[in-house]
Short mmCIF file of C-alpha atoms in Angstrom, two decimals:
data_model
loop_
_atom_site.label_atom_id
_atom_site.label_comp_id
_atom_site.label_asym_id
_atom_site.label_seq_id
_atom_site.Cartn_x
_atom_site.Cartn_y
_atom_site.Cartn_z
CA MET A 29 60.85 17.35 1.08
CA ARG A 30 57.60 15.45 1.97
CA ASN A 31 58.42 15.38 5.67
CA GLU A 32 59.25 19.26 5.76
CA THR A 33 55.72 19.84 4.09
CA ILE A 34 53.79 17.81 6.31
CA ALA A 35 55.64 19.35 9.48
CA ALA A 36 54.31 22.53 8.09
CA LEU A 37 50.73 21.27 7.43
CA THR A 38 50.96 19.65 10.99
CA SER A 39 51.78 23.53 12.13
CA TYR A 40 49.05 25.39 9.80
CA ALA A 41 46.43 22.87 11.16
CA ARG A 42 47.34 23.20 14.87
CA ALA A 43 46.49 26.94 14.50
CA ASN A 44 43.33 26.08 12.21
CA PRO A 45 41.15 23.80 13.56
CA ASP A 46 38.98 23.37 10.68
CA VAL A 47 42.12 21.95 8.13
CA MET A 48 41.42 18.01 7.50
CA LEU A 49 43.93 15.65 6.23
CA LEU A 50 42.72 12.81 4.36
CA THR A 51 44.77 9.99 2.96
CA ALA A 52 44.36 6.52 0.38
CA ASP A 53 46.18 4.46 2.50
CA LEU A 54 49.55 5.85 1.92
CA GLY A 55 52.04 7.80 4.18
CA TYR A 56 53.28 5.61 6.73
CA SER A 57 56.19 7.05 8.62
CA VAL A 58 55.25 10.59 7.05
CA LEU A 59 51.86 11.24 8.21
CA GLU A 60 52.34 9.97 12.06
CA GLN A 61 53.06 13.09 13.04
CA PHE A 62 49.77 14.86 11.99
CA ALA A 63 47.30 11.84 12.97
CA ASP A 64 49.13 11.59 16.41
CA GLU A 65 48.70 15.24 17.54
CA LEU A 66 45.70 16.16 15.38
CA PRO A 67 43.54 12.74 14.98
CA ASP A 68 40.08 14.45 14.98
CA GLN A 69 41.65 16.43 11.91
CA TYR A 70 42.62 13.41 10.08
CA CYS A 71 41.05 10.57 8.04
CA ASN A 72 42.43 7.47 6.46
CA VAL A 73 39.60 6.60 3.81
CA GLY A 74 41.56 3.31 2.52
CA VAL A 75 42.76 2.45 -1.40
CA CYS A 76 39.42 4.61 -2.97
CA GLU A 77 40.82 7.95 -4.35
CA GLN A 78 37.72 8.88 -5.87
CA ALA A 79 35.82 8.40 -3.24
CA MET A 80 38.50 10.37 -1.20
CA VAL A 81 37.93 13.44 -3.16
CA GLY A 82 34.04 13.03 -3.07
CA ILE A 83 34.44 13.05 0.49
CA ALA A 84 36.91 16.19 0.48
CA ALA A 85 34.36 17.81 -1.41
CA GLY A 86 31.55 17.42 1.32
CA LEU A 87 34.04 18.33 4.10
CA ALA A 88 34.60 21.32 1.96
CA LEU A 89 31.23 22.31 1.38
CA SER A 90 30.52 21.61 5.29
CA GLY A 91 33.30 24.45 5.87
CA LYS A 92 36.50 22.56 5.99
CA ARG A 93 39.70 23.32 3.94
CA VAL A 94 41.16 20.14 2.91
CA ALA A 95 44.57 18.01 2.53
CA LEU A 96 44.54 15.12 0.05
CA TYR A 97 47.57 13.04 0.22
CA SER A 98 48.69 10.32 -2.11
CA ILE A 99 51.48 8.84 -4.45
CA ALA A 100 52.32 10.60 -7.85
CA ASN A 101 49.42 9.31 -10.36
CA PHE A 102 46.74 8.32 -7.55
CA PRO A 103 45.32 11.52 -6.55
CA THR A 104 45.26 12.96 -9.56
CA LEU A 105 44.75 10.87 -12.94
CA ARG A 106 43.03 7.89 -10.88
CA CYS A 107 40.03 10.73 -9.79
CA LEU A 108 40.31 13.16 -12.29
CA GLU A 109 36.57 13.22 -12.84
CA GLN A 110 36.33 13.81 -9.21
CA LEU A 111 38.64 16.84 -9.12
CA ARG A 112 36.81 18.36 -12.08
CA ASN A 113 33.49 17.79 -11.28
CA ASP A 114 33.25 17.69 -7.07
CA VAL A 115 36.22 20.33 -6.52
CA CYS A 116 36.77 22.62 -9.54
CA TYR A 117 33.49 22.90 -10.30
CA HIS A 118 32.54 24.39 -7.07
CA ASP A 119 35.99 26.25 -6.27
CA LEU A 120 35.96 24.27 -3.35
CA PRO A 121 39.00 24.70 -0.59
CA VAL A 122 40.89 21.09 -1.48
CA THR A 123 44.77 20.93 -1.74
CA VAL A 124 45.60 17.58 -3.50
CA ILE A 125 49.34 16.73 -2.22
CA SER A 126 51.20 14.49 -4.99
CA VAL A 127 54.22 12.68 -3.53
CA GLY A 128 56.71 11.17 -5.69
CA GLY A 129 56.42 13.23 -8.78
CA GLY A 130 58.14 12.74 -12.23
CA LEU A 131 60.22 9.63 -11.95
CA SER A 132 61.09 9.49 -7.91
CA TYR A 133 59.43 5.60 -8.40
CA GLY A 134 61.78 4.78 -10.92
CA PRO A 135 61.68 1.06 -9.76
CA GLN A 136 57.88 0.71 -10.07
CA GLY A 137 57.54 1.45 -13.79
CA TYR A 138 55.39 3.80 -15.83
CA THR A 139 52.09 3.06 -13.21
CA HIS A 140 54.02 5.09 -10.83
CA HIS A 141 55.56 7.81 -13.27
CA GLY A 142 54.14 11.24 -12.63
CA LEU A 143 54.82 12.60 -16.02
CA GLU A 144 51.36 14.05 -17.29
CA ASP A 145 50.28 15.75 -13.58
CA LEU A 146 51.22 18.87 -14.09
CA GLY A 147 49.34 19.78 -17.23
CA ILE A 148 46.46 17.77 -16.40
CA MET A 149 46.19 19.98 -12.98
CA ALA A 150 46.74 23.13 -14.85
CA ALA A 151 44.07 22.29 -17.26
CA LEU A 152 41.34 22.08 -14.85
CA PRO A 153 39.63 25.40 -13.56
CA ASN A 154 40.31 27.49 -10.47
CA MET A 155 43.23 25.25 -9.56
CA ALA A 156 46.81 26.38 -8.43
CA VAL A 157 49.22 23.99 -9.69
CA THR A 158 52.75 24.43 -7.55
CA CYS A 159 55.95 22.25 -8.24
CA PRO A 160 58.44 23.53 -5.57
CA ALA A 161 61.88 22.46 -5.92
CA ASP A 162 63.02 22.08 -2.43
CA PRO A 163 61.62 21.89 0.92
CA HIS A 164 62.12 25.65 1.56
CA GLU A 165 60.04 26.25 -1.45
CA ALA A 166 57.42 23.64 -0.16
CA GLU A 167 57.14 24.88 3.66
CA GLU A 168 56.74 28.30 1.93
CA LEU A 169 53.98 27.51 -0.52
CA LEU A 170 51.78 25.26 1.69
CA PRO A 171 50.41 27.77 3.86
CA GLN A 172 49.81 30.21 0.90
CA LEU A 173 47.57 27.29 -0.68
CA MET A 174 45.48 26.63 2.24
CA ASP A 175 44.86 30.45 2.81
CA ARG A 176 44.06 30.59 -0.78
CA ARG A 177 40.93 28.67 -0.03
CA GLY A 178 40.44 27.53 -3.61
CA PRO A 179 41.38 24.56 -5.41
CA ALA A 180 45.35 23.61 -5.35
CA TYR A 181 47.91 21.22 -6.49
CA LEU A 182 51.23 20.91 -4.64
CA ARG A 183 53.51 18.13 -6.26
CA LEU A 184 56.68 17.04 -4.45
CA GLY A 185 59.07 14.59 -4.74
CA ARG A 186 59.61 11.68 -2.91
CA ALA A 187 62.21 12.04 0.14
CA GLY A 188 65.61 13.31 0.13
CA GLU A 189 65.63 16.12 -2.04
CA PRO A 190 68.66 18.88 -1.05
CA VAL A 191 67.91 22.24 0.41
CA ILE A 192 68.77 24.66 -2.95
CA HIS A 193 67.65 27.95 -1.05
CA ASP A 194 68.75 29.34 1.90
CA GLY A 195 66.07 30.02 4.96
CA GLY A 196 65.45 33.75 3.81
CA THR A 197 64.69 33.21 0.24
CA PRO A 198 60.97 34.60 -0.43
CA VAL A 199 58.81 32.54 -2.43
CA THR A 200 55.58 33.65 -3.22
CA LEU A 201 52.81 32.10 -5.26
CA GLY A 202 52.83 32.87 -8.53
CA LYS A 203 56.34 34.63 -8.34
CA ALA A 204 59.50 33.26 -9.59
CA VAL A 205 62.82 32.73 -7.79
CA THR A 206 66.16 34.02 -9.74
CA LEU A 207 69.26 32.18 -8.38
CA ARG A 208 71.53 33.50 -10.90
CA LYS A 209 71.83 36.08 -13.39
CA GLY A 210 73.28 35.58 -16.68
CA HIS A 211 72.87 37.05 -20.19
CA ASP A 212 73.01 34.93 -22.91
CA VAL A 213 70.83 31.69 -22.02
CA ALA A 214 68.13 31.62 -19.30
CA LEU A 215 67.32 28.04 -17.60
CA LEU A 216 63.81 27.97 -16.47
CA ALA A 217 63.10 25.16 -14.39
CA THR A 218 60.22 23.85 -12.05
CA GLY A 219 60.46 21.38 -8.92
CA PRO A 220 63.43 19.41 -7.66
CA ILE A 221 65.30 19.06 -11.18
CA LEU A 222 66.63 22.51 -10.67
CA GLY A 223 69.73 20.74 -9.22
CA ARG A 224 70.48 19.99 -12.82
CA ALA A 225 69.70 23.21 -14.20
CA LEU A 226 72.27 24.81 -11.72
CA ALA A 227 74.86 21.85 -13.09
CA ALA A 228 74.47 22.83 -16.38
CA ALA A 229 74.60 26.88 -15.90
CA ASP A 230 78.23 25.61 -13.94
CA GLU A 231 79.02 23.59 -17.45
CA LEU A 232 78.02 26.37 -19.89
CA ALA A 233 80.13 28.86 -18.02
CA GLU A 234 83.19 26.66 -18.83
CA ALA A 235 82.04 27.04 -22.25
CA SER A 236 82.17 30.94 -21.64
CA ILE A 237 78.13 31.16 -22.03
CA SER A 238 76.54 32.90 -19.28
CA ALA A 239 73.44 31.24 -17.77
CA SER A 240 70.53 32.81 -15.98
CA VAL A 241 68.82 29.87 -13.77
CA VAL A 242 65.43 30.82 -12.49
CA SER A 243 62.81 28.68 -10.44
CA PHE A 244 59.36 28.57 -11.25
CA PRO A 245 57.51 27.03 -8.08
CA ALA A 246 54.39 27.39 -9.63
CA ILE A 247 52.64 26.70 -12.88
CA THR A 248 49.47 27.97 -12.45
CA PRO A 249 49.67 31.43 -11.61
CA LEU A 250 52.92 32.00 -13.69
CA ASP A 251 55.18 34.39 -13.36
CA THR A 252 54.80 35.85 -17.31
CA ASP A 253 56.14 39.02 -16.29
CA CYS A 254 59.39 37.10 -15.28
CA ILE A 255 59.05 35.35 -18.52
CA ALA A 256 58.93 38.28 -20.52
CA ASP A 257 61.84 39.98 -19.38
CA LEU A 258 64.09 36.88 -19.71
CA ALA A 259 63.03 36.97 -23.10
CA ALA A 260 63.75 40.39 -23.52
CA ASN A 261 67.34 39.77 -22.31
CA HIS A 262 68.83 36.58 -23.38
CA ARG A 263 69.33 35.15 -26.54
CA ALA A 264 67.75 31.45 -25.57
CA LEU A 265 65.45 30.03 -23.41
CA LEU A 266 65.10 26.35 -21.96
CA THR A 267 62.24 25.19 -19.75
CA ILE A 268 63.23 22.44 -17.70
CA GLU A 269 60.81 19.82 -15.86
CA GLU A 270 60.66 16.40 -14.57
CA HIS A 271 57.37 15.69 -16.95
CA SER A 272 56.32 15.11 -20.18
CA ASP A 273 57.72 17.66 -22.72
CA THR A 274 54.31 18.01 -24.45
CA GLY A 275 51.54 19.83 -22.03
CA GLY A 276 53.82 20.84 -18.95
CA PHE A 277 55.33 23.83 -17.86
CA GLY A 278 57.44 24.35 -21.27
CA SER A 279 54.17 24.18 -23.61
CA ARG A 280 52.81 27.15 -20.92
CA VAL A 281 55.70 28.96 -21.57
CA ALA A 282 55.69 28.40 -25.32
CA ASP A 283 51.89 29.63 -25.35
CA LEU A 284 52.80 32.69 -23.79
CA LEU A 285 55.62 33.53 -25.71
CA MET A 286 54.07 32.53 -29.11
CA GLU A 287 50.88 34.44 -27.96
CA ALA A 288 52.79 37.71 -27.17
CA GLY A 289 54.75 37.62 -30.27
CA THR A 290 58.27 37.29 -28.67
CA GLN A 291 61.09 36.76 -30.89
CA VAL A 292 63.74 34.53 -29.02
CA ARG A 293 64.88 30.97 -29.48
CA PHE A 294 63.30 28.47 -27.05
CA GLY A 295 63.17 24.91 -26.33
CA LYS A 296 62.04 22.49 -23.68
CA TRP A 297 63.25 19.73 -21.86
CA GLY A 298 61.58 17.23 -20.53
CA THR A 299 60.52 13.18 -20.39
CA THR A 300 59.90 11.78 -24.06
CA PRO A 301 57.84 8.44 -24.50
CA ALA A 302 60.86 6.59 -24.71
CA LEU A 303 61.03 6.62 -21.28
CA ARG A 304 57.65 4.81 -20.91
CA GLY A 305 58.96 1.09 -20.89
CA GLN A 306 61.89 2.07 -18.68
CA VAL A 307 62.53 1.00 -15.52
CA GLY A 308 65.30 2.12 -12.60
CA SER A 309 66.24 4.61 -10.53
CA GLN A 310 65.22 8.17 -11.00
CA THR A 311 68.70 9.32 -11.43
CA TRP A 312 69.52 6.48 -14.22
CA LEU A 313 66.08 7.49 -15.89
CA LEU A 314 66.87 11.14 -16.29
CA ASP A 315 70.52 10.24 -17.23
CA GLN A 316 68.86 8.56 -20.30
CA LEU A 317 67.76 12.18 -21.84
CA PRO A 318 69.88 14.24 -23.45
CA SER A 319 71.81 16.61 -21.14
CA VAL A 320 70.07 19.83 -20.38
CA ARG A 321 73.71 21.55 -21.39
CA THR A 322 73.58 20.07 -24.60
CA ARG A 323 69.92 21.16 -25.22
CA GLU A 324 70.64 24.76 -24.48
CA ARG A 325 74.02 24.69 -27.04
CA ALA A 326 71.59 23.53 -29.43
CA LEU A 327 69.81 26.40 -29.12
CA LEU A 328 72.76 29.03 -29.13
#
């Protein structure tokens, strides 16, 4: 996913010389395609994420559109105050590209697990927050975020995420993408965890439970119309995310349903504090959580 995203950014920057890419000494074997072709639009600022955001804000104030690249927590939590005060306060065109979201860097432990970023970034003013499920969603979202000319967050997996959508699937910022239609339960997923939602739908079908599967590439803006429609036409909704089950995508959907007074069974599937001290592969860590199928059937 990260390679396809940088290829899309390179193509976009080639046509838009006001675009700059900054990295905090990361992205080796990934960013070379951009740096080699567009050296005047690229800068490695070193291991200083807070300064990187300040530099990005200065460039944006001088008329540039800036993309930042780093791993999981580093361009979000480490420089949260700079993002809040320098970028969002001034509504600047700075797009943070975070690679290795969720448990992608599982063997590195909790310091590298990106499990709170979606909720934190979505709380910032003017920030568009996106979490593509596959390379196609990422490639489609990148130019839309750059065109938006405001603060944005693009959360990527680490590498090797399979393509789920075909190339003709429309992906629009703020709109959900329906992959399957059912009538019993609806699985609302954001990010590469969408693959587990599809697998759970297959398992539920074997138990004669009909499941819709919907991808939400954006947390903000959120497709509220789609959520309202799903709630009106299913017995239960379950949000699925590789993120803390508190404060993220599921919490935003829950707020929406509660404020609308919607009467539907609802649950959230995400990571819990039990994983905080765990170290292992991304797959192993996710397998320590109850299965999506188990959580969904409990709602019925």
